[in-house]
PDB file of C-alpha atoms in Angstrom:
ATOM      1  CA  MET K   1    -113.470  -1.460 121.190  1.00  0.00           C
ATOM      2  CA  ARG K   2    -111.187  -0.526 124.068  1.00  0.00           C
ATOM      3  CA  GLN K   3    -110.746  -3.236 126.689  1.00  0.00           C
ATOM      4  CA  ALA K   4    -110.571  -1.976 130.255  1.00  0.00           C
ATOM      5  CA  GLY K   5    -108.306  -3.398 132.923  1.00  0.00           C
ATOM      6  CA  MET K   6    -108.862  -0.762 135.561  1.00  0.00           C
ATOM      7  CA  THR K   7    -110.020  -0.317 139.130  1.00  0.00           C
ATOM      8  CA  ALA K   8    -113.406   1.075 140.076  1.00  0.00           C
ATOM      9  CA  ASP K   9    -111.791   4.402 141.039  1.00  0.00           C
ATOM     10  CA  GLU K  10    -109.952   4.651 137.712  1.00  0.00           C
ATOM     11  CA  TYR K  11    -113.174   3.878 135.857  1.00  0.00           C
ATOM     12  CA  LYS K  12    -115.083   6.516 137.862  1.00  0.00           C
ATOM     13  CA  THR K  13    -112.509   9.155 136.916  1.00  0.00           C
ATOM     14  CA  VAL K  14    -112.586   8.237 133.215  1.00  0.00           C
ATOM     15  CA  LEU K  15    -116.377   8.124 133.142  1.00  0.00           C
ATOM     16  CA  GLN K  16    -116.673  11.496 134.898  1.00  0.00           C
ATOM     17  CA  SER K  17    -114.387  13.122 132.337  1.00  0.00           C
ATOM     18  CA  ILE K  18    -116.311  11.595 129.408  1.00  0.00           C
ATOM     19  CA  LEU K  19    -119.643  12.787 130.805  1.00  0.00           C
ATOM     20  CA  GLN K  20    -118.192  16.249 131.457  1.00  0.00           C
ATOM     21  CA  VAL K  21    -117.349  16.592 127.758  1.00  0.00           C
ATOM     22  CA  HIS K  22    -121.036  15.945 126.957  1.00  0.00           C
ATOM     23  CA  SER K  23    -122.481  18.283 129.607  1.00  0.00           C
ATOM     24  CA  GLN K  24    -123.277  21.193 127.309  1.00  0.00           C
ATOM     25  CA  LEU K  25    -125.240  19.064 124.853  1.00  0.00           C
ATOM     26  CA  ALA K  26    -127.153  17.385 127.692  1.00  0.00           C
ATOM     27  CA  LEU K  27    -127.989  20.822 129.146  1.00  0.00           C
ATOM     28  CA  GLU K  28    -129.282  21.914 125.753  1.00  0.00           C
ATOM     29  CA  HIS K  29    -131.531  18.841 125.620  1.00  0.00           C
ATOM     30  CA  LEU K  30    -132.807  19.480 129.150  1.00  0.00           C
ATOM     31  CA  ASN K  31    -133.506  23.122 128.338  1.00  0.00           C
ATOM     32  CA  ALA K  32    -135.425  22.103 125.210  1.00  0.00           C
ATOM     33  CA  ILE K  33    -137.449  19.657 127.324  1.00  0.00           C
ATOM     34  CA  LYS K  34    -138.147  22.419 129.835  1.00  0.00           C
ATOM     35  CA  HIS K  35    -139.668  24.549 127.068  1.00  0.00           C
ATOM     36  CA  ALA K  36    -141.601  21.660 125.486  1.00  0.00           C
ATOM     37  CA  LEU K  37    -143.058  20.128 128.663  1.00  0.00           C
ATOM     38  CA  PRO K  38    -146.664  19.124 128.077  1.00  0.00           C
ATOM     39  CA  GLN K  39    -149.111  20.697 130.499  1.00  0.00           C
ATOM     40  CA  LYS K  40    -150.262  17.272 131.687  1.00  0.00           C
ATOM     41  CA  ALA K  41    -146.760  16.201 132.767  1.00  0.00           C
ATOM     42  CA  ARG K  42    -146.688  15.716 136.534  1.00  0.00           C
ATOM     43  CA  GLN K  43    -143.169  14.466 137.172  1.00  0.00           C
ATOM     44  CA  VAL K  44    -139.825  14.027 135.452  1.00  0.00           C
ATOM     45  CA  MET K  45    -137.733  10.901 135.834  1.00  0.00           C
ATOM     46  CA  VAL K  46    -134.211  10.639 134.470  1.00  0.00           C
ATOM     47  CA  GLY K  47    -133.242   7.019 134.030  1.00  0.00           C
ATOM     48  CA  VAL K  48    -129.743   5.626 133.877  1.00  0.00           C
ATOM     49  CA  HIS K  49    -130.111   2.439 131.850  1.00  0.00           C
ATOM     50  CA  PRO K  50    -126.972   0.255 131.960  1.00  0.00           C
ATOM     51  CA  GLY K  51    -126.627  -2.743 129.686  1.00  0.00           C
ATOM     52  CA  GLN K  52    -127.496  -6.091 131.207  1.00  0.00           C
ATOM     53  CA  SER K  53    -124.127  -7.650 130.428  1.00  0.00           C
ATOM     54  CA  GLU K  54    -122.078  -5.107 132.466  1.00  0.00           C
ATOM     55  CA  GLU K  55    -119.731  -4.455 129.558  1.00  0.00           C
ATOM     56  CA  GLY K  56    -120.001  -0.670 129.833  1.00  0.00           C
ATOM     57  CA  PHE K  57    -122.945   0.220 127.595  1.00  0.00           C
ATOM     58  CA  PHE K  58    -125.550   2.627 128.985  1.00  0.00           C
ATOM     59  CA  ASP K  59    -128.094   5.299 128.108  1.00  0.00           C
ATOM     60  CA  ILE K  60    -129.469   8.230 130.072  1.00  0.00           C
ATOM     61  CA  VAL K  61    -133.081   8.970 129.158  1.00  0.00           C
ATOM     62  CA  VAL K  62    -135.685  11.490 130.353  1.00  0.00           C
ATOM     63  CA  HIS K  63    -139.125  10.052 131.105  1.00  0.00           C
ATOM     64  CA  LEU K  64    -142.289  11.981 131.968  1.00  0.00           C
ATOM     65  CA  GLU K  65    -145.062  10.870 134.319  1.00  0.00           C
ATOM     66  CA  GLY K  66    -148.713  11.800 133.952  1.00  0.00           C
ATOM     67  CA  PRO K  67    -151.730  10.726 131.944  1.00  0.00           C
ATOM     68  CA  ASP K  68    -151.059   9.167 128.520  1.00  0.00           C
ATOM     69  CA  LEU K  69    -147.334   8.442 128.751  1.00  0.00           C
ATOM     70  CA  TYR K  70    -147.037   7.954 124.999  1.00  0.00           C
ATOM     71  CA  VAL K  71    -148.236  11.492 124.298  1.00  0.00           C
ATOM     72  CA  LEU K  72    -146.050  12.951 127.056  1.00  0.00           C
ATOM     73  CA  ASP K  73    -142.886  11.204 125.891  1.00  0.00           C
ATOM     74  CA  LYS K  74    -143.662  11.972 122.230  1.00  0.00           C
ATOM     75  CA  ALA K  75    -143.675  15.701 123.062  1.00  0.00           C
ATOM     76  CA  ILE K  76    -140.024  15.523 124.177  1.00  0.00           C
ATOM     77  CA  GLU K  77    -138.914  12.658 121.927  1.00  0.00           C
ATOM     78  CA  ARG K  78    -136.147  14.549 120.097  1.00  0.00           C
ATOM     79  CA  HIS K  79    -134.489  15.535 123.387  1.00  0.00           C
ATOM     80  CA  ARG K  80    -135.136  12.559 125.692  1.00  0.00           C
ATOM     81  CA  LEU K  81    -131.787  10.866 125.123  1.00  0.00           C
ATOM     82  CA  LEU K  82    -129.183  12.762 127.162  1.00  0.00           C
ATOM     83  CA  PHE K  83    -126.333  10.311 126.651  1.00  0.00           C
ATOM     84  CA  GLU K  84    -125.848   7.053 124.786  1.00  0.00           C
ATOM     85  CA  VAL K  85    -123.013   4.571 124.400  1.00  0.00           C
ATOM     86  CA  LYS K  86    -123.115   2.616 121.161  1.00  0.00           C
ATOM     87  CA  CYS K  87    -120.824   0.723 118.843  1.00  0.00           C
ATOM     88  CA  ILE K  88    -120.483   2.162 115.327  1.00  0.00           C
ATOM     89  CA  ASP K  89    -118.284   0.361 112.810  1.00  0.00           C
ATOM     90  CA  GLY K  90    -116.509  -1.467 115.632  1.00  0.00           C
ATOM     91  CA  GLN K  91    -115.738   1.754 117.551  1.00  0.00           C
ATOM     92  CA  MET K  92    -117.314   2.836 120.819  1.00  0.00           C
ATOM     93  CA  ARG K  93    -119.049   6.209 120.613  1.00  0.00           C
ATOM     94  CA  PRO K  94    -118.116   7.895 122.830  1.00  0.00           C
ATOM     95  CA  ASP K  95    -114.914   6.004 123.523  1.00  0.00           C
ATOM     96  CA  VAL K  96    -115.827   4.610 126.944  1.00  0.00           C
ATOM     97  CA  PRO K  97    -113.908   1.760 128.543  1.00  0.00           C
ATOM     98  CA  MET K  98    -115.461  -1.637 127.874  1.00  0.00           C
ATOM     99  CA  PHE K  99    -115.194  -4.611 130.184  1.00  0.00           C
ATOM    100  CA  ASP K 100    -115.289  -8.370 129.971  1.00  0.00           C
ATOM    101  CA  PRO K 101    -118.144  -8.998 132.419  1.00  0.00           C
ATOM    102  CA  ASP K 102    -116.403 -12.140 133.697  1.00  0.00           C
ATOM    103  CA  ASP K 103    -113.169 -10.299 134.507  1.00  0.00           C
ATOM    104  CA  ALA K 104    -114.313  -7.012 136.080  1.00  0.00           C
ATOM    105  CA  ALA K 105    -113.311  -6.772 139.752  1.00  0.00           C
ATOM    106  CA  PHE K 106    -116.303  -4.541 140.559  1.00  0.00           C
ATOM    107  CA  SER K 107    -119.886  -3.974 139.435  1.00  0.00           C
ATOM    108  CA  VAL K 108    -119.486  -1.893 136.286  1.00  0.00           C
ATOM    109  CA  ASN K 109    -123.208  -1.097 136.246  1.00  0.00           C
ATOM    110  CA  ASP K 110    -123.186   0.144 139.862  1.00  0.00           C
ATOM    111  CA  VAL K 111    -120.366   2.545 139.014  1.00  0.00           C
ATOM    112  CA  ILE K 112    -122.145   3.708 135.847  1.00  0.00           C
ATOM    113  CA  VAL K 113    -125.351   4.467 137.739  1.00  0.00           C
ATOM    114  CA  ASP K 114    -123.605   6.226 140.657  1.00  0.00           C
ATOM    115  CA  ILE K 115    -121.456   8.447 138.436  1.00  0.00           C
ATOM    116  CA  CYS K 116    -124.321   9.240 136.055  1.00  0.00           C
ATOM    117  CA  MET K 117    -126.596  10.164 138.964  1.00  0.00           C
ATOM    118  CA  GLU K 118    -123.980  12.644 140.191  1.00  0.00           C
ATOM    119  CA  TRP K 119    -123.643  14.064 136.672  1.00  0.00           C
ATOM    120  CA  ILE K 120    -127.409  14.471 136.277  1.00  0.00           C
ATOM    121  CA  GLU K 121    -127.660  16.149 139.697  1.00  0.00           C
ATOM    122  CA  GLY K 122    -125.034  18.683 138.636  1.00  0.00           C
ATOM    123  CA  LEU K 123    -126.747  19.369 135.316  1.00  0.00           C
ATOM    124  CA  TRP K 124    -130.101  19.767 137.067  1.00  0.00           C
ATOM    125  CA  GLN K 125    -128.684  22.333 139.476  1.00  0.00           C
ATOM    126  CA  ARG K 126    -127.013  24.277 136.662  1.00  0.00           C
ATOM    127  CA  LEU K 127    -130.306  24.402 134.756  1.00  0.00           C
ATOM    128  CA  GLY K 128    -132.449  25.155 137.795  1.00  0.00           C
ATOM    129  CA  GLY K 129    -134.650  22.115 137.226  1.00  0.00           C
ATOM    130  CA  LEU K 130    -137.589  21.785 134.859  1.00  0.00           C
ATOM    131  CA  GLY K 131    -140.318  23.194 137.084  1.00  0.00           C
ATOM    132  CA  LEU K 132    -141.739  19.782 138.058  1.00  0.00           C
ATOM    133  CA  PRO K 133    -140.905  17.264 140.772  1.00  0.00           C
ATOM    134  CA  ALA K 134    -138.074  15.090 139.483  1.00  0.00           C
ATOM    135  CA  PHE K 135    -135.774  12.253 140.388  1.00  0.00           C
ATOM    136  CA  VAL K 136    -132.968  10.218 138.847  1.00  0.00           C
ATOM    137  CA  PHE K 137    -132.953   6.437 139.061  1.00  0.00           C
ATOM    138  CA  GLY K 138    -130.819   3.471 138.101  1.00  0.00           C
ATOM    139  CA  GLU K 139    -132.597   0.777 136.152  1.00  0.00           C
ATOM    140  CA  GLU K 140    -132.774  -2.778 137.536  1.00  0.00           C
ATOM    141  CA  GLY K 141    -131.627  -1.690 140.998  1.00  0.00           C
ATOM    142  CA  TYR K 142    -128.088  -0.826 139.949  1.00  0.00           C
ATOM    143  CA  GLY K 143    -126.212   1.844 141.913  1.00  0.00           C
ATOM    144  CA  THR K 144    -125.696   2.340 145.634  1.00  0.00           C
ATOM    145  CA  VAL K 145    -129.109   4.056 145.892  1.00  0.00           C
ATOM    146  CA  GLU K 146    -132.264   3.243 143.940  1.00  0.00           C
ATOM    147  CA  SER K 147    -133.156   6.852 143.178  1.00  0.00           C
ATOM    148  CA  LYS K 148    -132.464  10.433 144.221  1.00  0.00           C
ATOM    149  CA  PRO K 149    -134.644  13.526 144.084  1.00  0.00           C
ATOM    150  CA  LEU K 150    -133.414  16.194 141.682  1.00  0.00           C
ATOM    151  CA  LEU K 151    -133.393  19.619 143.280  1.00  0.00           C
ATOM    152  CA  PRO K 152    -132.969  22.914 141.396  1.00  0.00           C
TER     153      PRO K 152
END
């Protein structure tokens, strides 16, 4: 596990470059979702879900809105997870900076949400959207804005 001793701006730059490396795979997942969208889906929500401890863990997950959420999300289950930070055999995958939540000089989760929102917006524009109203949000109120509409 890599311990971070960096500023918010340094972390933003590192996080942007890590996400950029994973852009093609995320686009492939979004395209697969676009082709598998259930007819009853009414809206797409892309959630940035940072870890509660502010160490640097987070996931980016696609959620559908409409009747019978279980059925809707099941239809896209294999492609819902656009990005995930996890620890495997003591190594971070991908190798994102990790923080001691008591020592970080900034809100790690706010930075995660803001940078991930920008990344999702760029992916959405490259793909041309999914054909439904959509927005990206940060879980638990993290980020400088609660949510943003995603425009093709």
